[in-house]
mmCIF file of C-alpha atoms and ligand atoms in Angstrom:
data_model
loop_
_atom_site.group_PDB
_atom_site.id
_atom_site.type_symbol
_atom_site.label_atom_id
_atom_site.label_comp_id
_atom_site.label_asym_id
_atom_site.label_seq_id
_atom_site.Cartn_x
_atom_site.Cartn_y
_atom_site.Cartn_z
ATOM 1 C CA MET W 12 -18.276 6.560 10.974
ATOM 2 C CA GLN W 13 -17.221 7.495 7.494
ATOM 3 C CA THR W 14 -18.466 6.454 4.114
ATOM 4 C CA GLN W 15 -16.107 4.687 1.828
ATOM 5 C CA PHE W 16 -15.359 6.674 -1.296
ATOM 6 C CA LYS W 17 -15.006 5.615 -4.917
ATOM 7 C CA THR W 18 -12.106 6.287 -7.234
ATOM 8 C CA LEU W 19 -12.873 6.252 -10.962
ATOM 9 C CA ILE W 20 -10.130 5.200 -13.330
ATOM 10 C CA TYR W 21 -9.771 3.751 -16.819
ATOM 11 C CA GLU W 22 -8.735 0.120 -16.993
ATOM 12 C CA GLU W 23 -5.656 0.874 -19.115
ATOM 13 C CA GLU W 24 -4.364 3.393 -16.565
ATOM 14 C CA LEU W 25 -4.236 0.527 -14.052
ATOM 15 C CA ASP W 26 -2.332 -1.486 -16.692
ATOM 16 C CA ARG W 27 0.224 1.344 -16.705
ATOM 17 C CA ILE W 28 0.591 1.379 -12.926
ATOM 18 C CA ALA W 29 1.047 -2.425 -12.857
ATOM 19 C CA GLY W 30 3.679 -2.160 -15.600
ATOM 20 C CA TRP W 31 5.697 0.484 -13.725
ATOM 21 C CA VAL W 32 5.450 -1.436 -10.451
ATOM 22 C CA GLU W 33 6.726 -4.608 -12.140
ATOM 23 C CA GLU W 34 9.816 -2.714 -13.317
ATOM 24 C CA TYR W 35 10.861 -2.253 -9.653
ATOM 25 C CA PRO W 36 9.839 -5.368 -7.684
ATOM 26 C CA ASP W 37 12.245 -4.535 -4.835
ATOM 27 C CA LEU W 38 12.178 -0.731 -4.760
ATOM 28 C CA GLU W 39 9.579 1.979 -4.485
ATOM 29 C CA THR W 40 8.408 3.587 -7.684
ATOM 30 C CA GLY W 41 5.531 5.931 -8.269
ATOM 31 C CA GLY W 42 4.154 8.994 -9.917
ATOM 32 C CA ASP W 43 1.241 11.391 -10.056
ATOM 33 C CA LEU W 44 -2.473 11.324 -10.709
ATOM 34 C CA PHE W 45 -4.286 13.856 -12.890
ATOM 35 C CA GLY W 46 -8.015 14.274 -13.206
ATOM 36 C CA PHE W 47 -10.877 16.019 -11.423
ATOM 37 C CA TRP W 48 -13.421 15.555 -8.621
ATOM 38 C CA THR W 49 -17.138 14.709 -8.889
ATOM 39 C CA HIS W 50 -20.001 16.473 -7.007
ATOM 40 C CA SER W 51 -19.797 13.960 -4.189
ATOM 41 C CA GLY W 52 -16.029 14.350 -3.914
ATOM 42 C CA ALA W 53 -14.993 11.203 -5.776
ATOM 43 C CA PRO W 54 -11.649 11.459 -7.576
ATOM 44 C CA VAL W 55 -11.706 10.724 -11.313
ATOM 45 C CA VAL W 56 -8.278 9.721 -12.587
ATOM 46 C CA GLN W 57 -7.840 10.631 -16.237
ATOM 47 C CA TYR W 58 -4.096 10.274 -16.569
ATOM 48 C CA VAL W 59 -1.499 8.432 -14.511
ATOM 49 C CA LEU W 60 2.007 9.840 -14.723
ATOM 50 C CA GLY W 61 4.865 7.403 -14.116
ATOM 51 C CA PRO W 62 8.325 8.063 -12.716
ATOM 52 C CA GLY W 63 10.467 10.509 -14.694
ATOM 53 C CA SER W 64 13.998 9.678 -15.774
ATOM 54 C CA GLY W 65 15.403 11.715 -12.864
ATOM 55 C CA SER W 66 13.276 10.138 -10.148
ATOM 56 C CA ARG W 67 14.903 8.326 -7.217
ATOM 57 C CA HIS W 68 13.889 4.818 -6.185
ATOM 58 C CA ASN W 69 14.794 3.556 -2.702
ATOM 59 C CA SER W 70 13.540 0.607 -0.706
ATOM 60 C CA ALA W 71 11.502 2.840 1.628
ATOM 61 C CA SER W 72 11.011 6.036 -0.377
ATOM 62 C CA PHE W 73 10.363 7.374 -3.843
ATOM 63 C CA TYR W 74 11.087 10.872 -5.129
ATOM 64 C CA GLN W 75 9.456 11.970 -8.371
ATOM 65 C CA ASP W 76 11.494 13.851 -10.973
ATOM 66 C CA ARG W 77 10.329 17.463 -10.362
ATOM 67 C CA ASP W 78 10.843 18.642 -13.946
ATOM 68 C CA HIS W 79 8.968 15.673 -15.317
ATOM 69 C CA LEU W 80 6.010 16.417 -13.011
ATOM 70 C CA ILE W 81 5.959 20.132 -13.796
ATOM 71 C CA LYS W 82 6.170 19.602 -17.555
ATOM 72 C CA ALA W 83 3.421 16.960 -17.556
ATOM 73 C CA GLY W 84 1.275 19.070 -15.230
ATOM 74 C CA GLU W 85 1.466 22.038 -17.615
ATOM 75 C CA ILE W 86 0.425 20.003 -20.645
ATOM 76 C CA LEU W 87 -2.416 18.246 -18.827
ATOM 77 C CA ARG W 88 -3.705 21.497 -17.324
ATOM 78 C CA ASN W 89 -3.349 23.758 -20.330
ATOM 79 C CA LYS W 90 -4.638 21.340 -22.949
ATOM 80 C CA HIS W 91 -7.075 19.205 -20.965
ATOM 81 C CA GLY W 92 -8.016 21.202 -17.864
ATOM 82 C CA LEU W 93 -6.860 18.447 -15.537
ATOM 83 C CA GLN W 94 -5.674 18.978 -11.997
ATOM 84 C CA HIS W 95 -3.018 17.236 -9.983
ATOM 85 C CA ILE W 96 -5.366 15.264 -7.719
ATOM 86 C CA GLY W 97 -2.984 12.833 -6.107
ATOM 87 C CA GLU W 98 0.048 10.595 -6.122
ATOM 88 C CA TRP W 99 0.746 6.893 -6.276
ATOM 89 C CA HIS W 100 3.678 4.809 -5.142
ATOM 90 C CA SER W 101 4.593 1.189 -4.644
ATOM 91 C CA HIS W 102 5.428 -0.478 -1.345
ATOM 92 C CA HIS W 103 6.825 -3.289 -3.546
ATOM 93 C CA GLN W 104 7.039 -6.536 -1.520
ATOM 94 C CA MET W 105 6.948 -4.937 1.935
ATOM 95 C CA GLY W 106 3.421 -6.174 2.455
ATOM 96 C CA LEU W 107 2.095 -2.846 3.764
ATOM 97 C CA ALA W 108 -1.086 -2.292 1.775
ATOM 98 C CA GLU W 109 -1.870 1.094 3.370
ATOM 99 C CA PRO W 110 -0.070 4.416 3.564
ATOM 100 C CA SER W 111 2.739 4.377 6.137
ATOM 101 C CA GLY W 112 2.766 6.913 8.970
ATOM 102 C CA GLY W 113 5.387 8.841 6.997
ATOM 103 C CA ASP W 114 3.187 8.842 3.880
ATOM 104 C CA SER W 115 0.294 10.315 5.867
ATOM 105 C CA ASN W 116 2.486 12.996 7.399
ATOM 106 C CA THR W 117 3.762 14.012 3.967
ATOM 107 C CA VAL W 118 0.256 14.286 2.520
ATOM 108 C CA ILE W 119 -1.138 16.199 5.507
ATOM 109 C CA ARG W 120 1.750 18.675 5.390
ATOM 110 C CA ALA W 121 1.173 19.166 1.647
ATOM 111 C CA LEU W 122 -2.581 19.739 2.171
ATOM 112 C CA GLN W 123 -1.762 22.471 4.666
ATOM 113 C CA ARG W 124 1.018 24.055 2.659
ATOM 114 C CA TYR W 125 -0.892 24.239 -0.634
ATOM 115 C CA ASN W 126 -4.320 24.673 0.951
ATOM 116 C CA PHE W 127 -5.790 21.732 -0.972
ATOM 117 C CA PRO W 128 -9.165 20.472 0.294
ATOM 118 C CA ARG W 129 -8.347 16.837 -0.496
ATOM 119 C CA PHE W 130 -5.735 14.561 -1.950
ATOM 120 C CA LEU W 131 -5.732 11.002 -3.285
ATOM 121 C CA LEU W 132 -2.928 8.588 -2.430
ATOM 122 C CA CYS W 133 -2.747 5.214 -4.156
ATOM 123 C CA ILE W 134 -0.518 2.480 -2.770
ATOM 124 C CA ALA W 135 0.579 -0.503 -4.852
ATOM 125 C CA ASN W 136 1.930 -3.816 -3.573
ATOM 126 C CA ILE W 137 3.594 -6.478 -5.702
ATOM 127 C CA ARG W 138 3.734 -10.195 -4.970
ATOM 128 C CA SER W 139 5.204 -13.014 -6.979
ATOM 129 C CA ILE W 140 2.700 -15.747 -7.674
ATOM 130 C CA ALA W 141 3.962 -18.827 -5.845
ATOM 131 C CA GLY W 142 6.099 -21.108 -7.952
ATOM 132 C CA ILE W 143 6.074 -18.953 -11.051
ATOM 133 C CA ILE W 144 9.206 -16.911 -11.577
ATOM 134 C CA LYS W 145 8.617 -13.389 -12.856
ATOM 135 C CA LYS W 146 4.847 -13.790 -12.684
ATOM 136 C CA TRP W 147 3.508 -10.955 -10.597
ATOM 137 C CA ASN W 148 0.352 -9.733 -9.026
ATOM 138 C CA VAL W 149 0.049 -6.000 -8.380
ATOM 139 C CA ASN W 150 -2.619 -4.809 -5.964
ATOM 140 C CA VAL W 151 -3.552 -1.131 -5.925
ATOM 141 C CA GLY W 152 -5.420 0.550 -3.053
ATOM 142 C CA CYS W 153 -6.813 4.100 -2.924
ATOM 143 C CA PHE W 154 -6.815 6.385 0.132
ATOM 144 C CA LEU W 155 -8.412 9.795 0.471
ATOM 145 C CA TYR W 156 -7.144 12.599 2.694
ATOM 146 C CA SER W 157 -9.190 15.691 3.541
ATOM 147 C CA SER W 158 -7.809 18.915 4.968
ATOM 148 C CA HIS W 159 -10.307 18.937 7.856
ATOM 149 C CA GLN W 160 -9.583 15.384 9.018
ATOM 150 C CA ALA W 161 -6.436 13.929 10.555
ATOM 151 C CA ASN W 162 -7.100 10.534 9.030
ATOM 152 C CA TYR W 163 -7.719 8.915 5.688
ATOM 153 C CA GLN W 164 -10.544 6.895 4.186
ATOM 154 C CA ALA W 165 -9.924 3.706 2.244
ATOM 155 C CA GLY W 166 -11.808 3.506 -1.046
ATOM 156 C CA ALA W 167 -12.896 1.109 -3.752
ATOM 157 C CA TRP W 168 -12.454 1.453 -7.504
ATOM 158 C CA VAL W 169 -14.851 1.994 -10.356
ATOM 159 C CA VAL W 170 -12.893 0.673 -13.346
ATOM 160 C CA LEU W 171 -14.019 2.262 -16.603
ATOM 161 C CA PRO W 172 -13.419 0.173 -19.740
ATOM 162 C CA GLY W 173 -10.520 0.664 -22.112
ATOM 163 C CA GLU W 174 -8.238 3.604 -22.655
ATOM 164 C CA SER W 175 -8.460 7.072 -21.166
ATOM 165 C CA PRO W 176 -9.396 9.588 -23.890
ATOM 166 C CA ILE W 177 -6.736 11.891 -22.442
ATOM 167 C CA ARG W 178 -4.052 9.249 -22.923
ATOM 168 C CA SER W 179 -5.088 8.516 -26.495
ATOM 169 C CA ASN W 180 -5.025 12.227 -27.242
ATOM 170 C CA VAL W 181 -1.625 12.708 -25.586
ATOM 171 C CA LYS W 182 -0.266 9.664 -27.443
ATOM 172 C CA TRP W 183 -1.558 10.939 -30.753
ATOM 173 C CA ARG W 184 0.106 14.304 -30.202
ATOM 174 C CA ASN W 185 3.272 12.511 -29.140
ATOM 175 C CA GLU W 186 3.481 14.533 -25.935
ATOM 176 C CA LEU W 187 4.855 13.268 -22.620
ATOM 177 C CA ARG W 188 7.244 10.854 -24.225
ATOM 178 C CA GLY W 189 9.661 8.665 -22.321
ATOM 179 C CA THR W 190 7.249 7.937 -19.483
ATOM 180 C CA ASN W 191 5.717 4.787 -20.817
ATOM 181 C CA SER W 192 5.877 1.424 -19.126
ATOM 182 C CA ARG W 193 5.006 -1.833 -20.778
ATOM 183 C CA PRO W 194 1.394 -2.154 -19.657
ATOM 184 C CA SER W 195 0.536 -5.195 -17.570
ATOM 185 C CA LYS W 196 -2.773 -6.887 -16.861
ATOM 186 C CA ASN W 197 -1.468 -8.455 -13.637
ATOM 187 C CA TRP W 198 -3.385 -6.148 -11.289
ATOM 188 C CA THR W 199 -6.170 -6.579 -8.796
ATOM 189 C CA VAL W 200 -8.183 -3.856 -7.089
ATOM 190 C CA ASP W 201 -11.081 -3.689 -4.678
ATOM 191 C CA LYS W 202 -13.856 -3.037 -7.219
ATOM 192 C CA THR W 203 -17.192 -1.322 -6.836
ATOM 193 C CA THR W 204 -19.735 0.120 -9.262
ATOM 194 C CA LEU W 205 -21.189 3.576 -9.748
ATOM 195 C CA GLU W 206 -24.599 2.289 -8.626
ATOM 196 C CA GLU W 207 -23.477 0.508 -5.485
ATOM 197 C CA GLU W 208 -24.279 2.235 -2.203
ATOM 198 C CA PRO W 209 -21.211 3.524 -0.433
ATOM 199 C CA LEU W 210 -19.873 1.082 2.120
ATOM 200 C CA VAL W 211 -19.282 2.155 5.676
ATOM 201 C CA THR W 212 -15.803 1.801 7.064
ATOM 202 C CA THR W 213 -14.737 1.432 10.676
ATOM 203 C CA GLU W 214 -13.395 4.183 12.938
ATOM 204 C CA PRO W 215 -11.071 6.743 11.343
ATOM 205 C CA ILE W 216 -7.355 6.147 11.504
ATOM 206 C CA GLU W 217 -5.395 8.655 13.583
ATOM 207 C CA VAL W 218 -2.073 9.672 12.167
ATOM 208 C CA SER W 219 0.993 9.495 14.335
ATOM 209 C CA ASP W 220 4.633 10.051 13.434
ATOM 210 C CA LYS W 221 5.977 8.104 16.406
ATOM 211 C CA LEU W 222 5.271 4.678 14.981
ATOM 212 C CA TRP W 223 8.055 2.144 15.389
ATOM 213 C CA TYR W 224 7.604 0.981 11.779
ATOM 214 C CA SER W 225 7.748 4.442 10.219
ATOM 215 C CA SER W 226 11.510 4.676 10.735
ATOM 216 C CA GLN W 227 13.838 3.103 8.190
ATOM 217 C CA GLN W 228 15.098 0.643 10.797
ATOM 218 C CA GLY W 229 11.573 -0.301 11.871
ATOM 219 C CA GLN W 230 10.570 -0.878 8.264
ATOM 220 C CA SER W 231 13.472 -3.204 7.618
ATOM 221 C CA ILE W 232 12.724 -5.187 10.821
ATOM 222 C CA LEU W 233 9.077 -5.514 9.784
ATOM 223 C CA LYS W 234 9.959 -6.525 6.240
ATOM 224 C CA ASP W 235 12.409 -9.146 7.504
ATOM 225 C CA ILE W 236 9.822 -10.707 9.844
ATOM 226 C CA PHE W 237 7.111 -10.603 7.180
ATOM 227 C CA ASP W 238 9.328 -12.170 4.491
ATOM 228 C CA LYS W 239 10.467 -14.995 6.740
ATOM 229 C CA ILE W 240 6.977 -15.761 8.045
ATOM 230 C CA GLN W 241 5.736 -15.760 4.460
ATOM 231 C CA ARG W 242 8.425 -18.279 3.511
ATOM 232 C CA LYS W 243 7.774 -20.599 6.435
ATOM 233 C CA PHE W 244 3.968 -20.409 6.827
ATOM 234 C CA GLN W 245 0.911 -20.082 4.593
ATOM 235 C CA GLN W 246 -1.531 -17.246 3.847
ATOM 236 C CA CYS W 247 0.595 -14.578 5.503
ATOM 237 C CA GLU W 248 -1.009 -11.130 5.499
ATOM 238 C CA MET W 249 -0.251 -7.811 7.164
ATOM 239 C CA PHE W 250 -2.840 -5.477 8.643
ATOM 240 C CA GLN W 251 -2.980 -2.156 10.419
ATOM 241 C CA THR W 252 -5.542 -1.484 13.147
ATOM 242 C CA ASN W 253 -7.354 1.829 13.554
ATOM 243 C CA GLU W 254 -4.790 2.701 16.222
ATOM 244 C CA GLN W 255 -2.096 2.080 13.581
ATOM 245 C CA ARG W 256 -0.815 -1.053 15.246
ATOM 246 C CA ILE W 257 0.539 -3.625 12.854
ATOM 247 C CA TYR W 258 -0.324 -7.279 13.024
ATOM 248 C CA LEU W 259 0.345 -10.317 10.850
ATOM 249 C CA THR W 260 -1.875 -13.310 10.315
ATOM 250 C CA PHE W 261 -0.811 -16.637 8.862
ATOM 251 C CA GLU W 262 -1.677 -20.310 8.884
ATOM 252 C CA SER W 263 0.318 -23.291 10.037
ATOM 253 C CA GLN W 264 -0.422 -26.792 8.754
ATOM 254 C CA CYS W 265 -0.322 -29.332 11.568
ATOM 255 C CA LYS W 266 0.656 -32.966 11.110
ATOM 256 C CA ASP W 267 -2.859 -34.141 11.939
ATOM 257 C CA GLY W 268 -4.260 -32.190 8.995
ATOM 258 C CA TYR W 269 -5.624 -29.277 11.025
ATOM 259 C CA VAL W 270 -4.787 -25.688 10.176
ATOM 260 C CA ASP W 271 -3.916 -23.282 12.983
ATOM 261 C CA ARG W 272 -4.584 -19.595 12.439
ATOM 262 C CA TRP W 273 -1.913 -17.439 13.997
ATOM 263 C CA ARG W 274 -1.871 -13.744 14.682
ATOM 264 C CA VAL W 275 1.230 -11.779 15.728
ATOM 265 C CA GLU W 276 0.556 -8.302 17.105
ATOM 266 C CA PHE W 277 3.295 -5.746 17.458
ATOM 267 C CA PRO W 278 3.013 -3.386 20.442
ATOM 268 C CA GLU W 279 3.710 0.340 20.107
ATOM 269 C CA ASN W 280 7.149 -0.042 21.677
ATOM 270 C CA PHE W 281 8.222 -2.964 19.497
ATOM 271 C CA PRO W 282 10.934 -4.307 19.239
ATOM 272 C CA GLU W 283 11.790 -3.485 22.886
ATOM 273 C CA ILE W 284 8.625 -5.322 23.994
ATOM 274 C CA SER W 285 7.675 -8.781 22.754
ATOM 275 C CA PRO W 286 4.925 -9.183 20.170
ATOM 276 C CA GLN W 287 1.711 -10.885 21.309
ATOM 277 C CA LEU W 288 0.908 -14.231 19.733
ATOM 278 C CA HIS W 289 -2.586 -15.663 19.355
ATOM 279 C CA VAL W 290 -3.494 -19.008 17.933
ATOM 280 C CA ASN W 291 -7.091 -19.749 16.880
ATOM 281 C CA ASN W 292 -8.340 -16.865 19.049
ATOM 282 C CA GLU W 293 -7.170 -18.556 22.252
ATOM 283 C CA ASN W 294 -5.582 -16.486 25.018
ATOM 284 C CA PRO W 295 -2.658 -14.428 23.742
ATOM 285 C CA PHE W 296 0.854 -15.030 24.987
ATOM 286 C CA MET W 297 4.177 -13.225 24.819
ATOM 287 C CA VAL W 298 7.539 -14.540 23.642
ATOM 288 C CA LYS W 299 9.457 -15.867 26.648
ATOM 289 C CA ASP W 300 12.764 -14.034 27.388
ATOM 290 C CA TRP W 301 12.194 -11.630 24.475
ATOM 291 C CA SER W 302 15.131 -9.470 23.437
ATOM 292 C CA GLY W 303 14.663 -6.507 21.126
ATOM 293 C CA ASN W 304 18.257 -6.629 19.957
ATOM 294 C CA TYR W 305 18.585 -9.738 17.868
ATOM 295 C CA ASN W 306 16.882 -11.959 15.298
ATOM 296 C CA HIS W 307 13.252 -11.129 15.890
ATOM 297 C CA PHE W 308 11.850 -13.720 13.509
ATOM 298 C CA GLN W 309 13.958 -16.479 15.099
ATOM 299 C CA GLN W 310 12.545 -15.669 18.531
ATOM 300 C CA ILE W 311 8.968 -15.741 17.203
ATOM 301 C CA GLU W 312 9.646 -19.006 15.372
ATOM 302 C CA ASN W 313 11.159 -20.603 18.503
ATOM 303 C CA CYS W 314 8.121 -19.526 20.481
ATOM 304 C CA ILE W 315 5.794 -21.153 17.933
ATOM 305 C CA ASP W 316 7.909 -24.341 18.003
ATOM 306 C CA ARG W 317 7.732 -24.429 21.832
ATOM 307 C CA HIS W 318 3.959 -24.085 21.574
ATOM 308 C CA TYR W 319 3.764 -27.192 19.364
ATOM 309 C CA ASN W 320 6.219 -29.192 21.492
ATOM 310 C CA GLN W 321 4.136 -28.538 24.603
ATOM 311 C CA ARG W 322 0.939 -29.730 22.959
HETATM 312 ZN ZN1 ZN X 408 4.690 4.713 1.281
#
């Protein structure tokens, strides 16, 4: 059992993150987090650095502009005593609200290489609000890695009001120019308060690099299935179990007015092996004559249609 941790951040720093994420709704973007740690090991974010002009944005990776990071790091350390406490990046519309297996491997390698005791990783997701073009919602999650644990903790946010005093100072001095986004209020986070007792999370998540969805191909298969399910059904969400298995849940409106709750679980050796389908917590079933080599969504959809035709 592990206690959930708290990340402290100023409200307007979240506005910055949301603004940067909205600039790249279909690609990863990201940056770095500067601040310090409290007695109990809670990260306090004082300044969020966005992508530099030389950063690279891909659909499944983001590479920060090294010079931009080094220059900002020097100013924030020398003038404000801040440390580089973490990184953030967007999983745009992929629907994966946690670090990927690859993200965890990168952080754990960095902890070892630089001998850091802990590191904060924030993951943003962006969704368009149904029916409203260019109206976005950006969700930001925080995840804490420690050098003595092969897993991360998920945290909640303490949102401090207004602007970070570091940002107002930096702005006034006109330092760190060219990194500004248009701030956006379209964000949501899992909020907590300083007073609230820490919540207890479930079992720790083991990190593995042999996950089918950590490869580029696996990610694009998963994104394709998720997008199409989201288009066809309602309330589609993606989750990761403690064993790092991925599953999707969604709802299907029946003609008689009932709503069926579906769950599609992907086995470790997906797509070679069929996903498991559950409806309303009844006995799970597999997709008949599953083939790993073609249109995965179509096969799942056909299976769901067969289920309704048999009823
Ligand atoms: Zn990632």
